[in-house]
């Protein structure tokens, strides 16, 4: 009986943690959209090559002024327990998973990503909430849990098989490598973009399939890739903190929609 009581308290504590985690309270602002999105999709021929990788079924990608705009509903292109029982994409929890009480819901994201990113004189820290977007339209989050930049340790057991989970408003997101993408294509593939305009790649190099050994404190370095033949700064997913993007190397754009704003 004592064990059952302790178990109840433990599960209640985890529920409280999950309900208050992955939060963001930063101030919002908007970028005036003077661009032409009539082309829609990710087939706009003026887009930088990497943006052609976005999955058109889940995203709409176009140029607006000095920004590439990525619109998405933020829902994953794979199964998860967080779709809820009865949903066609529902999957049973994996072994030892501690499912949080949240259910995936559609968002209304509009990511404004610099068309011509540049390295700033000093890097800036990432806030809680979306800090980038995967090619499937699911946002990237940083290496911390809300509400006070707590270690991610308490949230990791709630990740589904593809290392994602939703926060309390149903906003699904990745803190780690989105393995549904990399397992189905390549560990070196372009998996998305940071809000500062620099691409994010899987954990290995395209040139040799090896793990990079010279990443900076932000999880990035510079060289040519398949999408950027002339070279560019870019981030890599890693198995240790900061996992995706340790900070913004460049001047970052903004996000409208989904109840979260980064600025």
JSON list of N, CA and C in Angstrom, two decimals, residues 56-123:
[
{"chain": "A", "resi": 56, "resn": "UNK", "atom": "N", "xyz": [5.92, 19.65, -48.53]},
{"chain": "A", "resi": 56, "resn": "UNK", "atom": "CA", "xyz": [4.84, 20.55, -48.96]},
{"chain": "A", "resi": 56, "resn": "UNK", "atom": "C", "xyz": [3.48, 20.16, -48.39]},
{"chain": "A", "resi": 57, "resn": "UNK", "atom": "N", "xyz": [3.31, 18.89, -48.04]},
{"chain": "A", "resi": 57, "resn": "UNK", "atom": "CA", "xyz": [2.04, 18.46, -47.46]},
{"chain": "A", "resi": 57, "resn": "UNK", "atom": "C", "xyz": [1.80, 19.09, -46.09]},
{"chain": "A", "resi": 58, "resn": "UNK", "atom": "N", "xyz": [2.89, 19.49, -45.42]},
{"chain": "A", "resi": 58, "resn": "UNK", "atom": "CA", "xyz": [2.79, 20.01, -44.06]},
{"chain": "A", "resi": 58, "resn": "UNK", "atom": "C", "xyz": [3.21, 21.47, -43.93]},
{"chain": "A", "resi": 59, "resn": "UNK", "atom": "N", "xyz": [3.75, 22.05, -44.98]},
{"chain": "A", "resi": 59, "resn": "UNK", "atom": "CA", "xyz": [4.26, 23.43, -44.89]},
{"chain": "A", "resi": 59, "resn": "UNK", "atom": "C", "xyz": [3.94, 24.21, -46.15]},
{"chain": "A", "resi": 60, "resn": "UNK", "atom": "N", "xyz": [3.93, 25.52, -46.01]},
{"chain": "A", "resi": 60, "resn": "UNK", "atom": "CA", "xyz": [3.84, 26.44, -47.14]},
{"chain": "A", "resi": 60, "resn": "UNK", "atom": "C", "xyz": [5.02, 27.39, -46.98]},
{"chain": "A", "resi": 61, "resn": "UNK", "atom": "N", "xyz": [5.89, 27.46, -47.97]},
{"chain": "A", "resi": 61, "resn": "UNK", "atom": "CA", "xyz": [7.14, 28.21, -47.85]},
{"chain": "A", "resi": 61, "resn": "UNK", "atom": "C", "xyz": [7.25, 29.21, -48.99]},
{"chain": "A", "resi": 62, "resn": "UNK", "atom": "N", "xyz": [7.53, 30.46, -48.65]},
{"chain": "A", "resi": 62, "resn": "UNK", "atom": "CA", "xyz": [7.62, 31.50, -49.67]},
{"chain": "A", "resi": 62, "resn": "UNK", "atom": "C", "xyz": [8.47, 32.66, -49.17]},
{"chain": "A", "resi": 63, "resn": "UNK", "atom": "N", "xyz": [8.85, 33.53, -50.08]},
{"chain": "A", "resi": 63, "resn": "UNK", "atom": "CA", "xyz": [9.66, 34.71, -49.74]},
{"chain": "A", "resi": 63, "resn": "UNK", "atom": "C", "xyz": [8.75, 35.90, -49.51]},
{"chain": "A", "resi": 64, "resn": "UNK", "atom": "N", "xyz": [9.02, 36.64, -48.46]},
{"chain": "A", "resi": 64, "resn": "UNK", "atom": "CA", "xyz": [8.31, 37.87, -48.15]},
{"chain": "A", "resi": 64, "resn": "UNK", "atom": "C", "xyz": [9.33, 38.92, -47.74]},
{"chain": "A", "resi": 65, "resn": "UNK", "atom": "N", "xyz": [9.67, 39.82, -48.66]},
{"chain": "A", "resi": 65, "resn": "UNK", "atom": "CA", "xyz": [10.67, 40.84, -48.36]},
{"chain": "A", "resi": 65, "resn": "UNK", "atom": "C", "xyz": [12.01, 40.20, -48.08]},
{"chain": "A", "resi": 66, "resn": "UNK", "atom": "N", "xyz": [12.55, 40.48, -46.90]},
{"chain": "A", "resi": 66, "resn": "UNK", "atom": "CA", "xyz": [13.87, 39.96, -46.51]},
{"chain": "A", "resi": 66, "resn": "UNK", "atom": "C", "xyz": [13.78, 38.64, -45.76]},
{"chain": "A", "resi": 67, "resn": "UNK", "atom": "N", "xyz": [12.63, 38.00, -45.81]},
{"chain": "A", "resi": 67, "resn": "UNK", "atom": "CA", "xyz": [12.43, 36.78, -45.04]},
{"chain": "A", "resi": 67, "resn": "UNK", "atom": "C", "xyz": [11.90, 35.64, -45.89]},
{"chain": "A", "resi": 68, "resn": "UNK", "atom": "N", "xyz": [12.26, 34.44, -45.49]},
{"chain": "A", "resi": 68, "resn": "UNK", "atom": "CA", "xyz": [11.56, 33.25, -45.96]},
{"chain": "A", "resi": 68, "resn": "UNK", "atom": "C", "xyz": [10.50, 32.94, -44.91]},
{"chain": "A", "resi": 69, "resn": "UNK", "atom": "N", "xyz": [9.27, 32.83, -45.35]},
{"chain": "A", "resi": 69, "resn": "UNK", "atom": "CA", "xyz": [8.17, 32.55, -44.42]},
{"chain": "A", "resi": 69, "resn": "UNK", "atom": "C", "xyz": [7.80, 31.07, -44.53]},
{"chain": "A", "resi": 70, "resn": "UNK", "atom": "N", "xyz": [7.74, 30.42, -43.39]},
{"chain": "A", "resi": 70, "resn": "UNK", "atom": "CA", "xyz": [7.31, 29.03, -43.33]},
{"chain": "A", "resi": 70, "resn": "UNK", "atom": "C", "xyz": [6.02, 28.98, -42.53]},
{"chain": "A", "resi": 71, "resn": "UNK", "atom": "N", "xyz": [4.94, 28.60, -43.18]},
{"chain": "A", "resi": 71, "resn": "UNK", "atom": "CA", "xyz": [3.66, 28.44, -42.50]},
{"chain": "A", "resi": 71, "resn": "UNK", "atom": "C", "xyz": [3.42, 26.95, -42.25]},
{"chain": "A", "resi": 72, "resn": "UNK", "atom": "N", "xyz": [2.92, 26.64, -41.08]},
{"chain": "A", "resi": 72, "resn": "UNK", "atom": "CA", "xyz": [2.61, 25.24, -40.78]},
{"chain": "A", "resi": 72, "resn": "UNK", "atom": "C", "xyz": [1.61, 25.16, -39.64]},
{"chain": "A", "resi": 73, "resn": "UNK", "atom": "N", "xyz": [0.97, 23.99, -39.55]},
{"chain": "A", "resi": 73, "resn": "UNK", "atom": "CA", "xyz": [0.07, 23.70, -38.44]},
{"chain": "A", "resi": 73, "resn": "UNK", "atom": "C", "xyz": [0.82, 23.07, -37.28]},
{"chain": "A", "resi": 74, "resn": "UNK", "atom": "N", "xyz": [2.10, 22.77, -37.49]},
{"chain": "A", "resi": 74, "resn": "UNK", "atom": "CA", "xyz": [2.95, 22.28, -36.41]},
{"chain": "A", "resi": 74, "resn": "UNK", "atom": "C", "xyz": [2.69, 20.85, -35.96]},
{"chain": "A", "resi": 75, "resn": "UNK", "atom": "N", "xyz": [1.98, 20.08, -36.77]},
{"chain": "A", "resi": 75, "resn": "UNK", "atom": "CA", "xyz": [1.68, 18.70, -36.36]},
{"chain": "A", "resi": 75, "resn": "UNK", "atom": "C", "xyz": [2.69, 17.74, -37.00]},
{"chain": "A", "resi": 76, "resn": "UNK", "atom": "N", "xyz": [3.05, 16.67, -36.30]},
{"chain": "A", "resi": 76, "resn": "UNK", "atom": "CA", "xyz": [4.07, 15.76, -36.83]},
{"chain": "A", "resi": 76, "resn": "UNK", "atom": "C", "xyz": [3.55, 14.91, -37.99]},
{"chain": "A", "resi": 77, "resn": "UNK", "atom": "N", "xyz": [4.48, 14.49, -38.83]},
{"chain": "A", "resi": 77, "resn": "UNK", "atom": "CA", "xyz": [4.13, 13.62, -39.97]},
{"chain": "A", "resi": 77, "resn": "UNK", "atom": "C", "xyz": [4.36, 12.15, -39.63]},
{"chain": "A", "resi": 78, "resn": "UNK", "atom": "N", "xyz": [4.09, 11.82, -38.38]},
{"chain": "A", "resi": 78, "resn": "UNK", "atom": "CA", "xyz": [4.31, 10.44, -37.92]},
{"chain": "A", "resi": 78, "resn": "UNK", "atom": "C", "xyz": [3.36, 10.13, -36.77]},
{"chain": "A", "resi": 79, "resn": "UNK", "atom": "N", "xyz": [3.35, 8.89, -36.38]},
{"chain": "A", "resi": 79, "resn": "UNK", "atom": "CA", "xyz": [2.49, 8.44, -35.29]},
{"chain": "A", "resi": 79, "resn": "UNK", "atom": "C", "xyz": [3.06, 8.86, -33.94]},
{"chain": "A", "resi": 80, "resn": "UNK", "atom": "N", "xyz": [2.19, 8.88, -32.94]},
{"chain": "A", "resi": 80, "resn": "UNK", "atom": "CA", "xyz": [2.58, 9.26, -31.58]},
{"chain": "A", "resi": 80, "resn": "UNK", "atom": "C", "xyz": [1.44, 8.95, -30.63]},
{"chain": "A", "resi": 81, "resn": "UNK", "atom": "N", "xyz": [1.74, 8.60, -29.38]},
{"chain": "A", "resi": 81, "resn": "UNK", "atom": "CA", "xyz": [0.68, 8.46, -28.38]},
{"chain": "A", "resi": 81, "resn": "UNK", "atom": "C", "xyz": [-0.08, 9.76, -28.16]},
{"chain": "A", "resi": 82, "resn": "UNK", "atom": "N", "xyz": [0.58, 10.87, -28.49]},
{"chain": "A", "resi": 82, "resn": "UNK", "atom": "CA", "xyz": [0.00, 12.18, -28.20]},
{"chain": "A", "resi": 82, "resn": "UNK", "atom": "C", "xyz": [-1.08, 12.61, -29.19]},
{"chain": "A", "resi": 83, "resn": "UNK", "atom": "N", "xyz": [-1.36, 11.80, -30.20]},
{"chain": "A", "resi": 83, "resn": "UNK", "atom": "CA", "xyz": [-2.53, 12.07, -31.04]},
{"chain": "A", "resi": 83, "resn": "UNK", "atom": "C", "xyz": [-3.81, 11.74, -30.29]},
{"chain": "A", "resi": 84, "resn": "UNK", "atom": "N", "xyz": [-3.71, 10.89, -29.30]},
{"chain": "A", "resi": 84, "resn": "UNK", "atom": "CA", "xyz": [-4.88, 10.48, -28.54]},
{"chain": "A", "resi": 84, "resn": "UNK", "atom": "C", "xyz": [-5.51, 9.22, -29.10]},
{"chain": "A", "resi": 85, "resn": "UNK", "atom": "N", "xyz": [-6.00, 8.38, -28.22]},
{"chain": "A", "resi": 85, "resn": "UNK", "atom": "CA", "xyz": [-6.62, 7.12, -28.62]},
{"chain": "A", "resi": 85, "resn": "UNK", "atom": "C", "xyz": [-7.77, 7.39, -29.59]},
{"chain": "A", "resi": 86, "resn": "UNK", "atom": "N", "xyz": [-7.84, 6.59, -30.64]},
{"chain": "A", "resi": 86, "resn": "UNK", "atom": "CA", "xyz": [-8.89, 6.77, -31.63]},
{"chain": "A", "resi": 86, "resn": "UNK", "atom": "C", "xyz": [-8.46, 7.55, -32.85]},
{"chain": "A", "resi": 87, "resn": "UNK", "atom": "N", "xyz": [-7.37, 8.31, -32.73]},
{"chain": "A", "resi": 87, "resn": "UNK", "atom": "CA", "xyz": [-6.86, 9.04, -33.89]},
{"chain": "A", "resi": 87, "resn": "UNK", "atom": "C", "xyz": [-6.14, 8.07, -34.82]},
{"chain": "A", "resi": 88, "resn": "UNK", "atom": "N", "xyz": [-6.25, 8.27, -36.15]},
{"chain": "A", "resi": 88, "resn": "UNK", "atom": "CA", "xyz": [-5.58, 7.35, -37.09]},
{"chain": "A", "resi": 88, "resn": "UNK", "atom": "C", "xyz": [-4.07, 7.25, -36.89]},
{"chain": "A", "resi": 89, "resn": "UNK", "atom": "N", "xyz": [-3.45, 8.31, -36.37]},
{"chain": "A", "resi": 89, "resn": "UNK", "atom": "CA", "xyz": [-2.00, 8.31, -36.18]},
{"chain": "A", "resi": 89, "resn": "UNK", "atom": "C", "xyz": [-1.58, 7.95, -34.76]},
{"chain": "A", "resi": 90, "resn": "UNK", "atom": "N", "xyz": [-2.54, 7.50, -33.97]},
{"chain": "A", "resi": 90, "resn": "UNK", "atom": "CA", "xyz": [-2.21, 7.12, -32.59]},
{"chain": "A", "resi": 90, "resn": "UNK", "atom": "C", "xyz": [-1.30, 5.89, -32.59]},
{"chain": "A", "resi": 91, "resn": "UNK", "atom": "N", "xyz": [-0.30, 5.91, -31.72]},
{"chain": "A", "resi": 91, "resn": "UNK", "atom": "CA", "xyz": [0.56, 4.75, -31.49]},
{"chain": "A", "resi": 91, "resn": "UNK", "atom": "C", "xyz": [0.69, 4.55, -29.98]},
{"chain": "A", "resi": 92, "resn": "UNK", "atom": "N", "xyz": [0.73, 3.32, -29.56]},
{"chain": "A", "resi": 92, "resn": "UNK", "atom": "CA", "xyz": [0.87, 3.04, -28.13]},
{"chain": "A", "resi": 92, "resn": "UNK", "atom": "C", "xyz": [2.21, 3.55, -27.62]},
{"chain": "A", "resi": 93, "resn": "UNK", "atom": "N", "xyz": [2.28, 3.95, -26.36]},
{"chain": "A", "resi": 93, "resn": "UNK", "atom": "CA", "xyz": [3.56, 4.44, -25.80]},
{"chain": "A", "resi": 93, "resn": "UNK", "atom": "C", "xyz": [4.64, 3.36, -25.87]},
{"chain": "A", "resi": 94, "resn": "UNK", "atom": "N", "xyz": [5.86, 3.80, -26.07]},
{"chain": "A", "resi": 94, "resn": "UNK", "atom": "CA", "xyz": [6.97, 2.86, -26.06]},
{"chain": "A", "resi": 94, "resn": "UNK", "atom": "C", "xyz": [7.29, 2.43, -24.63]},
{"chain": "A", "resi": 95, "resn": "UNK", "atom": "N", "xyz": [8.09, 1.42, -24.50]},
{"chain": "A", "resi": 95, "resn": "UNK", "atom": "CA", "xyz": [8.44, 0.88, -23.19]},
{"chain": "A", "resi": 95, "resn": "UNK", "atom": "C", "xyz": [9.08, 1.95, -22.31]},
{"chain": "A", "resi": 96, "resn": "UNK", "atom": "N", "xyz": [8.61, 2.06, -21.07]},
{"chain": "A", "resi": 96, "resn": "UNK", "atom": "CA", "xyz": [9.12, 2.99, -20.06]},
{"chain": "A", "resi": 96, "resn": "UNK", "atom": "C", "xyz": [8.76, 4.45, -20.34]},
{"chain": "A", "resi": 97, "resn": "UNK", "atom": "N", "xyz": [7.94, 4.72, -21.34]},
{"chain": "A", "resi": 97, "resn": "UNK", "atom": "CA", "xyz": [7.54, 6.10, -21.61]},
{"chain": "A", "resi": 97, "resn": "UNK", "atom": "C", "xyz": [6.57, 6.59, -20.54]},
{"chain": "A", "resi": 98, "resn": "UNK", "atom": "N", "xyz": [6.76, 7.80, -20.08]},
{"chain": "A", "resi": 98, "resn": "UNK", "atom": "CA", "xyz": [5.85, 8.45, -19.15]},
{"chain": "A", "resi": 98, "resn": "UNK", "atom": "C", "xyz": [5.07, 9.49, -19.94]},
{"chain": "A", "resi": 99, "resn": "UNK", "atom": "N", "xyz": [3.87, 9.14, -20.36]},
{"chain": "A", "resi": 99, "resn": "UNK", "atom": "CA", "xyz": [3.09, 10.00, -21.26]},
{"chain": "A", "resi": 99, "resn": "UNK", "atom": "C", "xyz": [2.58, 11.22, -20.50]},
{"chain": "A", "resi": 100, "resn": "UNK", "atom": "N", "xyz": [2.85, 12.40, -21.04]},
{"chain": "A", "resi": 100, "resn": "UNK", "atom": "CA", "xyz": [2.32, 13.59, -20.38]},
{"chain": "A", "resi": 100, "resn": "UNK", "atom": "C", "xyz": [0.85, 13.76, -20.73]},
{"chain": "A", "resi": 101, "resn": "UNK", "atom": "N", "xyz": [0.11, 14.62, -20.03]},
{"chain": "A", "resi": 101, "resn": "UNK", "atom": "CA", "xyz": [-1.34, 14.68, -20.21]},
{"chain": "A", "resi": 101, "resn": "UNK", "atom": "C", "xyz": [-1.82, 15.49, -21.41]},
{"chain": "A", "resi": 102, "resn": "UNK", "atom": "N", "xyz": [-0.92, 15.94, -22.27]},
{"chain": "A", "resi": 102, "resn": "UNK", "atom": "CA", "xyz": [-1.28, 16.83, -23.36]},
{"chain": "A", "resi": 102, "resn": "UNK", "atom": "C", "xyz": [-1.55, 16.08, -24.66]},
{"chain": "A", "resi": 103, "resn": "UNK", "atom": "N", "xyz": [-2.40, 16.66, -25.50]},
{"chain": "A", "resi": 103, "resn": "UNK", "atom": "CA", "xyz": [-2.78, 16.07, -26.78]},
{"chain": "A", "resi": 103, "resn": "UNK", "atom": "C", "xyz": [-2.37, 17.02, -27.90]},
{"chain": "A", "resi": 104, "resn": "UNK", "atom": "N", "xyz": [-1.85, 16.48, -28.99]},
{"chain": "A", "resi": 104, "resn": "UNK", "atom": "CA", "xyz": [-1.44, 17.29, -30.14]},
{"chain": "A", "resi": 104, "resn": "UNK", "atom": "C", "xyz": [-2.64, 18.07, -30.69]},
{"chain": "A", "resi": 105, "resn": "UNK", "atom": "N", "xyz": [-2.43, 19.34, -30.96]},
{"chain": "A", "resi": 105, "resn": "UNK", "atom": "CA", "xyz": [-3.46, 20.14, -31.62]},
{"chain": "A", "resi": 105, "resn": "UNK", "atom": "C", "xyz": [-2.82, 21.01, -32.69]},
{"chain": "A", "resi": 106, "resn": "UNK", "atom": "N", "xyz": [-3.59, 21.33, -33.72]},
{"chain": "A", "resi": 106, "resn": "UNK", "atom": "CA", "xyz": [-3.07, 22.16, -34.80]},
{"chain": "A", "resi": 106, "resn": "UNK", "atom": "C", "xyz": [-2.81, 23.58, -34.32]},
{"chain": "A", "resi": 107, "resn": "UNK", "atom": "N", "xyz": [-1.72, 24.16, -34.82]},
{"chain": "A", "resi": 107, "resn": "UNK", "atom": "CA", "xyz": [-1.34, 25.53, -34.51]},
{"chain": "A", "resi": 107, "resn": "UNK", "atom": "C", "xyz": [-1.48, 26.37, -35.78]},
{"chain": "A", "resi": 108, "resn": "UNK", "atom": "N", "xyz": [-1.05, 27.60, -35.69]},
{"chain": "A", "resi": 108, "resn": "UNK", "atom": "CA", "xyz": [-1.11, 28.50, -36.85]},
{"chain": "A", "resi": 108, "resn": "UNK", "atom": "C", "xyz": [0.21, 29.25, -36.94]},
{"chain": "A", "resi": 109, "resn": "UNK", "atom": "N", "xyz": [1.28, 28.51, -37.22]},
{"chain": "A", "resi": 109, "resn": "UNK", "atom": "CA", "xyz": [2.62, 29.07, -37.21]},
{"chain": "A", "resi": 109, "resn": "UNK", "atom": "C", "xyz": [2.93, 29.84, -38.49]},
{"chain": "A", "resi": 110, "resn": "UNK", "atom": "N", "xyz": [3.68, 30.90, -38.30]},
{"chain": "A", "resi": 110, "resn": "UNK", "atom": "CA", "xyz": [4.23, 31.67, -39.41]},
{"chain": "A", "resi": 110, "resn": "UNK", "atom": "C", "xyz": [5.64, 32.09, -38.99]},
{"chain": "A", "resi": 111, "resn": "UNK", "atom": "N", "xyz": [6.62, 31.30, -39.42]},
{"chain": "A", "resi": 111, "resn": "UNK", "atom": "CA", "xyz": [8.02, 31.57, -39.08]},
{"chain": "A", "resi": 111, "resn": "UNK", "atom": "C", "xyz": [8.61, 32.55, -40.09]},
{"chain": "A", "resi": 112, "resn": "UNK", "atom": "N", "xyz": [9.22, 33.61, -39.60]},
{"chain": "A", "resi": 112, "resn": "UNK", "atom": "CA", "xyz": [9.93, 34.57, -40.46]},
{"chain": "A", "resi": 112, "resn": "UNK", "atom": "C", "xyz": [11.43, 34.34, -40.28]},
{"chain": "A", "resi": 113, "resn": "UNK", "atom": "N", "xyz": [12.05, 33.77, -41.30]},
{"chain": "A", "resi": 113, "resn": "UNK", "atom": "CA", "xyz": [13.45, 33.36, -41.25]},
{"chain": "A", "resi": 113, "resn": "UNK", "atom": "C", "xyz": [14.25, 34.23, -42.20]},
{"chain": "A", "resi": 114, "resn": "UNK", "atom": "N", "xyz": [15.34, 34.86, -41.76]},
{"chain": "A", "resi": 114, "resn": "UNK", "atom": "CA", "xyz": [16.11, 35.74, -42.64]},
{"chain": "A", "resi": 114, "resn": "UNK", "atom": "C", "xyz": [16.49, 35.06, -43.95]},
{"chain": "A", "resi": 115, "resn": "UNK", "atom": "N", "xyz": [16.22, 35.75, -45.05]},
{"chain": "A", "resi": 115, "resn": "UNK", "atom": "CA", "xyz": [16.53, 35.22, -46.38]},
{"chain": "A", "resi": 115, "resn": "UNK", "atom": "C", "xyz": [18.04, 35.14, -46.60]},
{"chain": "A", "resi": 116, "resn": "UNK", "atom": "N", "xyz": [18.74, 36.13, -46.08]},
{"chain": "A", "resi": 116, "resn": "UNK", "atom": "CA", "xyz": [20.20, 36.18, -46.22]},
{"chain": "A", "resi": 116, "resn": "UNK", "atom": "C", "xyz": [20.82, 36.27, -44.82]},
{"chain": "A", "resi": 117, "resn": "UNK", "atom": "N", "xyz": [20.94, 35.15, -44.13]},
{"chain": "A", "resi": 117, "resn": "UNK", "atom": "CA", "xyz": [21.43, 35.17, -42.75]},
{"chain": "A", "resi": 117, "resn": "UNK", "atom": "C", "xyz": [22.87, 35.64, -42.66]},
{"chain": "A", "resi": 118, "resn": "UNK", "atom": "N", "xyz": [23.18, 36.29, -41.57]},
{"chain": "A", "resi": 118, "resn": "UNK", "atom": "CA", "xyz": [24.55, 36.76, -41.34]},
{"chain": "A", "resi": 118, "resn": "UNK", "atom": "C", "xyz": [24.92, 36.51, -39.89]},
{"chain": "A", "resi": 119, "resn": "UNK", "atom": "N", "xyz": [26.19, 36.21, -39.68]},
{"chain": "A", "resi": 119, "resn": "UNK", "atom": "CA", "xyz": [26.68, 35.98, -38.32]},
{"chain": "A", "resi": 119, "resn": "UNK", "atom": "C", "xyz": [26.77, 37.32, -37.59]},
{"chain": "A", "resi": 120, "resn": "UNK", "atom": "N", "xyz": [26.18, 37.39, -36.42]},
{"chain": "A", "resi": 120, "resn": "UNK", "atom": "CA", "xyz": [26.20, 38.62, -35.64]},
{"chain": "A", "resi": 120, "resn": "UNK", "atom": "C", "xyz": [27.49, 38.73, -34.84]},
{"chain": "A", "resi": 121, "resn": "UNK", "atom": "N", "xyz": [27.77, 39.92, -34.35]},
{"chain": "A", "resi": 121, "resn": "UNK", "atom": "CA", "xyz": [29.02, 40.15, -33.61]},
{"chain": "A", "resi": 121, "resn": "UNK", "atom": "C", "xyz": [29.08, 39.34, -32.33]},
{"chain": "A", "resi": 122, "resn": "UNK", "atom": "N", "xyz": [27.93, 39.01, -31.78]},
{"chain": "A", "resi": 122, "resn": "UNK", "atom": "CA", "xyz": [27.88, 38.15, -30.59]},
{"chain": "A", "resi": 122, "resn": "UNK", "atom": "C", "xyz": [26.63, 37.29, -30.67]},
{"chain": "A", "resi": 123, "resn": "UNK", "atom": "N", "xyz": [26.72, 36.08, -30.20]},
{"chain": "A", "resi": 123, "resn": "UNK", "atom": "CA", "xyz": [25.57, 35.18, -30.24]},
{"chain": "A", "resi": 123, "resn": "UNK", "atom": "C", "xyz": [24.55, 35.59, -29.18]}
]
